[in-house]
mmCIF file of C-alpha atoms in Angstrom:
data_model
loop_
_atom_site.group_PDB
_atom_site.id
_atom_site.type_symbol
_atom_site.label_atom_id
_atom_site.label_comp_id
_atom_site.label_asym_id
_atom_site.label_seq_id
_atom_site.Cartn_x
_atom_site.Cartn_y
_atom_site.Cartn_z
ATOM 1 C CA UNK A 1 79.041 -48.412 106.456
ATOM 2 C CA UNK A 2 78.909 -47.971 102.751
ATOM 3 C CA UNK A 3 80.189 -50.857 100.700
ATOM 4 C CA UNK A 4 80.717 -48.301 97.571
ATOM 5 C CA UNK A 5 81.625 -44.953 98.952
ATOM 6 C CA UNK A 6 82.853 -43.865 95.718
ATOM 7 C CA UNK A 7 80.352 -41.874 92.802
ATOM 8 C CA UNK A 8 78.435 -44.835 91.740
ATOM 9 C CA UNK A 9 78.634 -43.680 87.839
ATOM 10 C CA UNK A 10 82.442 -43.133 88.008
ATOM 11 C CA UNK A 11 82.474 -46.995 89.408
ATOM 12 C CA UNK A 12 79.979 -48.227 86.307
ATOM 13 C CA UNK A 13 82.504 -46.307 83.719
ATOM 14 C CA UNK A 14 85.475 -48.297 85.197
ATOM 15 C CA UNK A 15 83.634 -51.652 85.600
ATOM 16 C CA UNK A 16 82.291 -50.754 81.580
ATOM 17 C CA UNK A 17 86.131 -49.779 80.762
ATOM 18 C CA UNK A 18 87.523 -52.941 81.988
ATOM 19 C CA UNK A 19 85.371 -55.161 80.385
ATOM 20 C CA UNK A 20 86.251 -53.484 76.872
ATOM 21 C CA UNK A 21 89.867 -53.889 77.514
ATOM 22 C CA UNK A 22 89.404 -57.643 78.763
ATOM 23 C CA UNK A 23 86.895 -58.180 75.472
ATOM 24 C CA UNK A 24 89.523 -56.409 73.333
ATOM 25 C CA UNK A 25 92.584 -58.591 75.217
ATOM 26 C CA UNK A 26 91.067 -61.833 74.610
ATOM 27 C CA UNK A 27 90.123 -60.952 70.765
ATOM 28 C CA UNK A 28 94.041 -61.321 70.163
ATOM 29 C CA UNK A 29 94.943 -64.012 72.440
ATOM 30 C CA UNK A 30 95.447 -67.559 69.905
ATOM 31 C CA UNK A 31 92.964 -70.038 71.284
ATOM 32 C CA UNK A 32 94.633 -72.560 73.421
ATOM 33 C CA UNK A 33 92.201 -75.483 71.379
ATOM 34 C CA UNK A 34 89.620 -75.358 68.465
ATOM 35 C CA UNK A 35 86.628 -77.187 68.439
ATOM 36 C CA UNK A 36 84.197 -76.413 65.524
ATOM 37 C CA UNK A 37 85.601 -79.933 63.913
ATOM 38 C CA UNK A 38 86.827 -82.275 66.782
ATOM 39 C CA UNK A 39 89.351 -80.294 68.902
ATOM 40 C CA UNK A 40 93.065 -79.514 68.304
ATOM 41 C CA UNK A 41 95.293 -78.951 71.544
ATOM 42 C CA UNK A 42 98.014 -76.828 71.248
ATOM 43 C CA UNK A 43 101.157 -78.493 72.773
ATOM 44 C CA UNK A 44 102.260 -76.576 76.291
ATOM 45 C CA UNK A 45 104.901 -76.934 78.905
ATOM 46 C CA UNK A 46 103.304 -79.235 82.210
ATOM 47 C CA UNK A 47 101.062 -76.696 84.115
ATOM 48 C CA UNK A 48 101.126 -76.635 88.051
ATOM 49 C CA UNK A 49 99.340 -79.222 89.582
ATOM 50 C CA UNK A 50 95.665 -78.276 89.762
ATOM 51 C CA UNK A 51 94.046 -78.459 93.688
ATOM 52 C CA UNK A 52 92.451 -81.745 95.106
ATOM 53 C CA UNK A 53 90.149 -83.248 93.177
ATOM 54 C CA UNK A 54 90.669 -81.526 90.086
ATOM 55 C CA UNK A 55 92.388 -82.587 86.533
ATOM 56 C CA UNK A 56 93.899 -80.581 84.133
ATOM 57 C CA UNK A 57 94.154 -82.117 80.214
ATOM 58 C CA UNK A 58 96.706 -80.701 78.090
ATOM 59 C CA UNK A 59 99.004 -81.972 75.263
ATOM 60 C CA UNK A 60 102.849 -82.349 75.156
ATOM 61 C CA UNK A 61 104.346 -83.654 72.626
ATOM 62 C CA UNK A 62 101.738 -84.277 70.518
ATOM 63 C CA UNK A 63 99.987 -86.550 73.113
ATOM 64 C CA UNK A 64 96.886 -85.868 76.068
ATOM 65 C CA UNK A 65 98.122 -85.694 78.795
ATOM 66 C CA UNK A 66 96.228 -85.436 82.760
ATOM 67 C CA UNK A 67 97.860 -83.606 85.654
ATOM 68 C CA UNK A 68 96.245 -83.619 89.294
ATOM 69 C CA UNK A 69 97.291 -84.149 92.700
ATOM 70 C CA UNK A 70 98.148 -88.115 91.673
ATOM 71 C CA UNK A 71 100.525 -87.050 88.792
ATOM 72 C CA UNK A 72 100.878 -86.332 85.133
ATOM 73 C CA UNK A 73 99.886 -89.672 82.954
ATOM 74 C CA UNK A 74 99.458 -90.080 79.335
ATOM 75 C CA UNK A 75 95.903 -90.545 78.419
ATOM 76 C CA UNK A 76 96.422 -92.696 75.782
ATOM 77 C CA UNK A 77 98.506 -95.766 75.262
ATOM 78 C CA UNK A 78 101.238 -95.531 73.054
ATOM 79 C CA UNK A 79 101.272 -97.287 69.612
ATOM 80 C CA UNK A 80 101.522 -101.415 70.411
ATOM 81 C CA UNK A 81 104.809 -102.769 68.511
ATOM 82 C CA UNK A 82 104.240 -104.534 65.085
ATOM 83 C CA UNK A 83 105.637 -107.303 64.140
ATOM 84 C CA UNK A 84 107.558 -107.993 60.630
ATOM 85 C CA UNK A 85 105.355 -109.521 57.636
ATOM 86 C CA UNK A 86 105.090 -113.129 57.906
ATOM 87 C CA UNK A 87 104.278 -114.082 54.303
ATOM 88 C CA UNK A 88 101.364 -116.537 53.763
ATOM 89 C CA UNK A 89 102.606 -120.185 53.354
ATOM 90 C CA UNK A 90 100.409 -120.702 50.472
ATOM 91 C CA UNK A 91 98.182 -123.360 49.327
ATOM 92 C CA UNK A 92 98.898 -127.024 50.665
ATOM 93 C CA UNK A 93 98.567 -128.867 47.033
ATOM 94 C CA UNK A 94 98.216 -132.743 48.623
ATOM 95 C CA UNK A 95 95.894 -135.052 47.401
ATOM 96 C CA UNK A 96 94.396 -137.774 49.696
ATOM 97 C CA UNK A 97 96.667 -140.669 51.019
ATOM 98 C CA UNK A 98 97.306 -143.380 48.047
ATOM 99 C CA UNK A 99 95.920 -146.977 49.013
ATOM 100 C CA UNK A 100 100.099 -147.949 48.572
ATOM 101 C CA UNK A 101 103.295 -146.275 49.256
ATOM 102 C CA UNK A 102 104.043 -143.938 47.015
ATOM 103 C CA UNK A 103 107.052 -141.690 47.784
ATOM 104 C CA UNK A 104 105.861 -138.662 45.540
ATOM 105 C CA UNK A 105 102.935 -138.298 47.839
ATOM 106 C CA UNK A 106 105.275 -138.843 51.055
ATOM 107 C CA UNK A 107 107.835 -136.083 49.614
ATOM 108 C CA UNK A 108 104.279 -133.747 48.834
ATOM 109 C CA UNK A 109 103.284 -133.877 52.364
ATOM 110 C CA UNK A 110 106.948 -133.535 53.859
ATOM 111 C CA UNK A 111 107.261 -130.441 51.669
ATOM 112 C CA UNK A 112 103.694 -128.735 53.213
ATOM 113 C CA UNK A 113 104.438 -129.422 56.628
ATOM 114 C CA UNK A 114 108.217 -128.296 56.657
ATOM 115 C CA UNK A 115 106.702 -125.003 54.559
ATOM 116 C CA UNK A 116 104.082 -124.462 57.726
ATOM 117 C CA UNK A 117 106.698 -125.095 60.396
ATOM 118 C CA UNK A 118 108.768 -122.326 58.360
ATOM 119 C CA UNK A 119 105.950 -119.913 58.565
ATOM 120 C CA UNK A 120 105.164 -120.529 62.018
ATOM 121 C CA UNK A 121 108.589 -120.490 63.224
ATOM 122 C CA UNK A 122 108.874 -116.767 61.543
ATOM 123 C CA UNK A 123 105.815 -115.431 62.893
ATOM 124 C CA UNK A 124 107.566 -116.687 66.471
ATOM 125 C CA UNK A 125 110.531 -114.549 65.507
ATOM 126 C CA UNK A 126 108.323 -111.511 64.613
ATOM 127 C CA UNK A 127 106.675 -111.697 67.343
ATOM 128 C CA UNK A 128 109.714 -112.055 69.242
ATOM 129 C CA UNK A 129 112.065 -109.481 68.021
ATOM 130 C CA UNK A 130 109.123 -106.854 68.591
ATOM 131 C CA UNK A 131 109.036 -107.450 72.110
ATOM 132 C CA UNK A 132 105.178 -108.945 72.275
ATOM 133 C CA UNK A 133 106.444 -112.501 72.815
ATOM 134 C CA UNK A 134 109.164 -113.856 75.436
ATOM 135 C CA UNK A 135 111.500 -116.187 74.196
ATOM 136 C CA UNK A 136 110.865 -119.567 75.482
#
């Protein structure tokens, strides 16, 4: 039996035909990405899931995303919280221990230590109230 019992030339002038029309189709179609400087995804609704073994990347939202047979998952993690400035607690300005008592010196190194426990006790409540420390 004859696999092409139609005029072989009238089958090359259709085959020829639909090629142009496909060529001339996808000439007008907006690119789905660009990638002559790092690629640019166009955002798109979830596609179906794509068979066994196979993953589909596409962006939504302005993130990558990966569907397959497991689910769709982000592909990258989003943005870690930051925590409020903690200002530096500045120079310590206390000069070695006198050979006597002397309360100025006391009052110096009273004033340094309660100005580091100030800055470390903020940089607990930063760290805290942006969720990447529990409370304790």
């Amino acid at each position: 039996m004859d696999n092409f019992p139609d005029d072989q030339a009238r089958v090359t002038r259709r085959l020829q035909r639909d090629v142009a029309q496909a060529q001339g189709s996808a000439a007008r179609r907006p690119p789905l990405l660009e990638a002559s400087a790092g690629w640019i995804f166009t955002d798109r609704a979830t596609p179906p899931t794509p068979a066994t073994g196979k993953t589909h990347i596409y962006s939504q939202g302005g993130r990558l995303w990966a569907s397959s047979t497991a689910g769709a998952v982000p592909l990258l993690l989003p943005d870690f919280p930051q925590a409020d400035y903690v200002p530096n607690p500045g120079s310590f300005i206390v000069s070695s221990a006198p050979g006597s008592y002397n309360p100025g010196w006391g009052q110096d190194l009273r004033d340094a230590v309660a100005n580091l426990h100030s800055t470390v006790t903020a940089a607990l409540n930063a760290f805290k109230a942006s969720g990447q420390m529990d409370s304790f």
